[in-house]
PDB file of C-alpha atoms in Angstrom:
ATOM      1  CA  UNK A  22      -7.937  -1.851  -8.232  1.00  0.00           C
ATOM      2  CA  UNK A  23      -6.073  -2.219 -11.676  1.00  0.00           C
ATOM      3  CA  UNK A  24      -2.298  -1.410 -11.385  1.00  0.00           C
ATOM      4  CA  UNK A  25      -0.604  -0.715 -14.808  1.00  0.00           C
ATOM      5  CA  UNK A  26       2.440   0.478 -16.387  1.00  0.00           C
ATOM      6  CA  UNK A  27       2.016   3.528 -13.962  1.00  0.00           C
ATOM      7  CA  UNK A  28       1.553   1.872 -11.404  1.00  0.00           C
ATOM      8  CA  UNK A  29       5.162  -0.357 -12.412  1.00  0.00           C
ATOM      9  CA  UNK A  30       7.121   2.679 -12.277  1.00  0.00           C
ATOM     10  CA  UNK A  31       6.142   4.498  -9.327  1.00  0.00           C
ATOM     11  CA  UNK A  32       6.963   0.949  -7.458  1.00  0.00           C
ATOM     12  CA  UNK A  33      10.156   0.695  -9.477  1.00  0.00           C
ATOM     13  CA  UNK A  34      11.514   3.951  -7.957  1.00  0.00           C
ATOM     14  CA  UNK A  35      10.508   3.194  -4.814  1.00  0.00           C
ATOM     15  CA  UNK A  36      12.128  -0.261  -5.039  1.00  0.00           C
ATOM     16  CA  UNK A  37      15.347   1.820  -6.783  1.00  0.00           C
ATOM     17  CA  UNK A  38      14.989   3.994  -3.497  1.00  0.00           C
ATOM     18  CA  UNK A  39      14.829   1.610  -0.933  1.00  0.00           C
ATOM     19  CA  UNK A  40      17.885  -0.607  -2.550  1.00  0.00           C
ATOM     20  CA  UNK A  41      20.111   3.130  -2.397  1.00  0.00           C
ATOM     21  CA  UNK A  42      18.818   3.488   1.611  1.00  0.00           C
ATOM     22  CA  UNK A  43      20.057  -0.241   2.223  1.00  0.00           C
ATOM     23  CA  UNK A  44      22.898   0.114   0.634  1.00  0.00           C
ATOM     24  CA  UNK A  45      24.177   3.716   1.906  1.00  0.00           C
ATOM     25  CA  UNK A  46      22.377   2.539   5.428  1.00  0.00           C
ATOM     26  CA  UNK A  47      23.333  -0.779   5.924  1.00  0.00           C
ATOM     27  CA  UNK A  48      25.248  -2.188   3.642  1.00  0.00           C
ATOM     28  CA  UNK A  49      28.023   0.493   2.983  1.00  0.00           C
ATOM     29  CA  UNK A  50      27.765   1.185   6.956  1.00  0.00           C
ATOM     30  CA  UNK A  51      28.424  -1.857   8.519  1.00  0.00           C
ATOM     31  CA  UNK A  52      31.285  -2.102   5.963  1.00  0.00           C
ATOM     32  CA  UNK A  53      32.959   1.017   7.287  1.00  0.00           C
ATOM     33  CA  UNK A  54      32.464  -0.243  11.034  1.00  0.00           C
ATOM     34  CA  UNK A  55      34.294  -3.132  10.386  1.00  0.00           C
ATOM     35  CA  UNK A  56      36.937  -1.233   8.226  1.00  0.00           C
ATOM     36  CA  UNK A  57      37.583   1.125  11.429  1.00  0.00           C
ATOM     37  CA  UNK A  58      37.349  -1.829  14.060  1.00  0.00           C
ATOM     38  CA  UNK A  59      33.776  -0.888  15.600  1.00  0.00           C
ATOM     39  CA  UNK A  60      32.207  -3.952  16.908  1.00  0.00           C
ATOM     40  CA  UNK A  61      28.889  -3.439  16.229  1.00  0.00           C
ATOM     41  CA  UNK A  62      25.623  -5.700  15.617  1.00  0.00           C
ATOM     42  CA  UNK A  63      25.037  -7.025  12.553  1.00  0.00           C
ATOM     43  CA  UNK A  64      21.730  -5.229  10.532  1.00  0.00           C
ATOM     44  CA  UNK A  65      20.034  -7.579   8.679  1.00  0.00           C
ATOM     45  CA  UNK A  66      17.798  -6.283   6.117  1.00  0.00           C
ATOM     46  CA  UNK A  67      16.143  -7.551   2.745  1.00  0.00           C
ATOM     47  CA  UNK A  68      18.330  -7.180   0.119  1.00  0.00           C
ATOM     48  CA  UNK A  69      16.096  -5.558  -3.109  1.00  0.00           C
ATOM     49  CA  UNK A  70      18.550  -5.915  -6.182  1.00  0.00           C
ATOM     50  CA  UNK A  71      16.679  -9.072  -7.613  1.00  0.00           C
ATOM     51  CA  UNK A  72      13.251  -7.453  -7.678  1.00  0.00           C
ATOM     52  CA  UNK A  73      15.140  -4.113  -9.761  1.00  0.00           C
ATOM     53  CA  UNK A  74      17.383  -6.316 -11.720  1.00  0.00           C
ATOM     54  CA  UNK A  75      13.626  -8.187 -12.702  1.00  0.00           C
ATOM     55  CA  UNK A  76      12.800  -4.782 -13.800  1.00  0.00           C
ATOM     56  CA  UNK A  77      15.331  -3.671 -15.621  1.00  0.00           C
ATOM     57  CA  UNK A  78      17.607  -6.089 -16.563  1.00  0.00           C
ATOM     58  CA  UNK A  79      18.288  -5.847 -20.767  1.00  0.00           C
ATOM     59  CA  UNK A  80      17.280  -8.236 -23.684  1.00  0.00           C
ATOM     60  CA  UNK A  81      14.414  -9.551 -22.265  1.00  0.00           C
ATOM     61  CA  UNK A  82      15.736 -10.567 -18.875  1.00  0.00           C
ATOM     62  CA  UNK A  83      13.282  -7.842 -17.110  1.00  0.00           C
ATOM     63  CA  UNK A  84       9.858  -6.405 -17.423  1.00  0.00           C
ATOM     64  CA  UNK A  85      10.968  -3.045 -19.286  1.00  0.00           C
ATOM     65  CA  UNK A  86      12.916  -5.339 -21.959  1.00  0.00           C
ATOM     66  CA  UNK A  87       9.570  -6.781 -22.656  1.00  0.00           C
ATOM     67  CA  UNK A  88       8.112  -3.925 -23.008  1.00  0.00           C
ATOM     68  CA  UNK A  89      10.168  -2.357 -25.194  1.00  0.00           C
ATOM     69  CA  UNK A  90      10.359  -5.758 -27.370  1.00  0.00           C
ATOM     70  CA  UNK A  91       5.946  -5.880 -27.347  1.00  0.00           C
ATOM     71  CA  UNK A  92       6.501  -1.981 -28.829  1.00  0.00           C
ATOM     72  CA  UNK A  93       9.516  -2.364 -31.333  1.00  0.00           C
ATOM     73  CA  UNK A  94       7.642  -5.623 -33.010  1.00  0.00           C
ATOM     74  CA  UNK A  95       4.799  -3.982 -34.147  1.00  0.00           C
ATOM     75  CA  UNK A  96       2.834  -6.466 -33.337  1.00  0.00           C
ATOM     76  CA  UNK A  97       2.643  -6.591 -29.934  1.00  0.00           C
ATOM     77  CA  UNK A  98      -0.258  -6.885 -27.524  1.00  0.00           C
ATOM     78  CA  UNK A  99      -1.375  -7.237 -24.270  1.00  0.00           C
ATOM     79  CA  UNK A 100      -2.067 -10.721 -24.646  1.00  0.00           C
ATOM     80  CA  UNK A 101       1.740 -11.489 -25.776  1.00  0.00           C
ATOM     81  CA  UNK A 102       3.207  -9.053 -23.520  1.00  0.00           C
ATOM     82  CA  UNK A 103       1.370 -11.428 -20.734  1.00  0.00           C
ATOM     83  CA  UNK A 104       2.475 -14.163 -21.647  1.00  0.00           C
ATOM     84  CA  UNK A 105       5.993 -13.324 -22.263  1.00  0.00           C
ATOM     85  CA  UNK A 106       5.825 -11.782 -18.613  1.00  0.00           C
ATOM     86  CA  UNK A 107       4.580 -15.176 -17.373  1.00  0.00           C
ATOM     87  CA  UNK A 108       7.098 -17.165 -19.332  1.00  0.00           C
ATOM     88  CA  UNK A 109       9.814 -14.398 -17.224  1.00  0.00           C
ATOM     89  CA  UNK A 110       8.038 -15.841 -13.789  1.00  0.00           C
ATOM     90  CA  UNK A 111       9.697 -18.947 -13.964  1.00  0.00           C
ATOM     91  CA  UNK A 112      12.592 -17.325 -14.352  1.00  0.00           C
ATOM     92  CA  UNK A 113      12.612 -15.358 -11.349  1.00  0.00           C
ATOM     93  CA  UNK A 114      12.760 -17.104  -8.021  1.00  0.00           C
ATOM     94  CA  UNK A 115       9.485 -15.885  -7.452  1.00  0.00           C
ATOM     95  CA  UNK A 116       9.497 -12.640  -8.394  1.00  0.00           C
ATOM     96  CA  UNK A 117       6.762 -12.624 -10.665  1.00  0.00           C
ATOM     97  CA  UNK A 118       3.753 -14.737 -10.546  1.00  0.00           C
ATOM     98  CA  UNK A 119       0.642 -15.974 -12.487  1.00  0.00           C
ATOM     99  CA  UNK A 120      -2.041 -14.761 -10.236  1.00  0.00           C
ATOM    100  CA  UNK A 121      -3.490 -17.341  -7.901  1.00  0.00           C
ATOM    101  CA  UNK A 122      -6.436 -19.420  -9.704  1.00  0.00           C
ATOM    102  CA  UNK A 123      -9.178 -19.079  -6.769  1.00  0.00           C
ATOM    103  CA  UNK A 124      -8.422 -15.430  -6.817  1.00  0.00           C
ATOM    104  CA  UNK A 125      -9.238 -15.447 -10.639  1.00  0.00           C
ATOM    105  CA  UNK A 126     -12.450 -17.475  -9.773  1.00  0.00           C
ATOM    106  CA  UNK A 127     -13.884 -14.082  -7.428  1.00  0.00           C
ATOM    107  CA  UNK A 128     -11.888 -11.985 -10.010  1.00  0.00           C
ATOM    108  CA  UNK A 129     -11.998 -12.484 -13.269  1.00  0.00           C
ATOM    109  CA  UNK A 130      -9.759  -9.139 -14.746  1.00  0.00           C
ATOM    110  CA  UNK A 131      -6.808 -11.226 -12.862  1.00  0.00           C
ATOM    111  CA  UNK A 132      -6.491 -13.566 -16.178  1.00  0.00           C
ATOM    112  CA  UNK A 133      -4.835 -10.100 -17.593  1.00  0.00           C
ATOM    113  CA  UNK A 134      -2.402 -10.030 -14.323  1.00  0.00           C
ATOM    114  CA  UNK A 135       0.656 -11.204 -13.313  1.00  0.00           C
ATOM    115  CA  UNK A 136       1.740 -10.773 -10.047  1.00  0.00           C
ATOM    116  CA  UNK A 137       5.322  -8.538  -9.188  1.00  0.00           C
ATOM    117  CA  UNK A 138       6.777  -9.197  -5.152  1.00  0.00           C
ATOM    118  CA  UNK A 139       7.591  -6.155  -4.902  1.00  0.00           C
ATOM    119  CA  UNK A 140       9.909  -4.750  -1.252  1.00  0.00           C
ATOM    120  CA  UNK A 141       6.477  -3.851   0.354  1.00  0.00           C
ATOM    121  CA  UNK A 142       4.509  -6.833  -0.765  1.00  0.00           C
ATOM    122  CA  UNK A 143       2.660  -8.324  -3.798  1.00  0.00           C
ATOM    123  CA  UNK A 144       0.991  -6.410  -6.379  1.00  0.00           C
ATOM    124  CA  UNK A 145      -1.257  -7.209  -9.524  1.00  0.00           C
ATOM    125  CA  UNK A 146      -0.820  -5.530 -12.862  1.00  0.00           C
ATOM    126  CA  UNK A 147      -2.860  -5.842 -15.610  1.00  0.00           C
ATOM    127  CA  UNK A 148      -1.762  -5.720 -18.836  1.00  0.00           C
ATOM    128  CA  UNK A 149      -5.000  -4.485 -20.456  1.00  0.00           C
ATOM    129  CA  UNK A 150      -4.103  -1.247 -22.519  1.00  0.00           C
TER     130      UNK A 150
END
């Protein structure tokens, strides 16, 4: 399977809808209980805003900022876009990864990945094209 941009922005709504549900769910909930005095259990739940914010956070702070940046150069490619992406990894607690190198061993179209934790899990995009 070979996730691309496509791929990157049907996951980034999802991830855009599942920070609104926490919020308006849990978050903003549990904030109006206590407001009105209902003792109620606390909700945990897995706070999403770092995985959007490493999507699209501005001036190349986020995925769609390098994006943009690979297309406005002119001279962009799929090679610097990677490696741009990759140089973002270690900026984002974990967020993005290179792929794993025994993985690249049994699958060699991984050297064009990185790898995005998204809410639901990890996925691979390539950058080819």
């Amino acid at each position: 399977v070979h996730n691309s941009f496509e791929q990157l922005c049907i996951n980034y709504c999802n991830e855009k809808l599942q920070g609104h549900f926490n919020d308006h769910i849990f978050k903003l909930e549990q904030e109006e209980y206590a407001r009105e005095g209902v003792d109620v259990a606390k909700i945990s739940y897995v706070d999403n805003s770092k995985v959007v914010a490493m999507i699209e956070a501005g001036k190349g702070a986020g995925l769609i900022a390098l994006m943009d940046e690979e297309i406005k150069t002119g001279r962009g490619t799929d090679a610097t876009f990677l490696k741009k992406a990759l140089v973002l990894a270690g900026k984002s607690d974990g967020i993005i990864q290179p792929p794993d190198n025994k993985q690249m061993k049994k699958r060699p179209h991984l050297k064009n990945c990185f790898v995005f934790e998204h809410y639901a899990g990890e996925v691979e995009y390539d950058t080819t094209n």
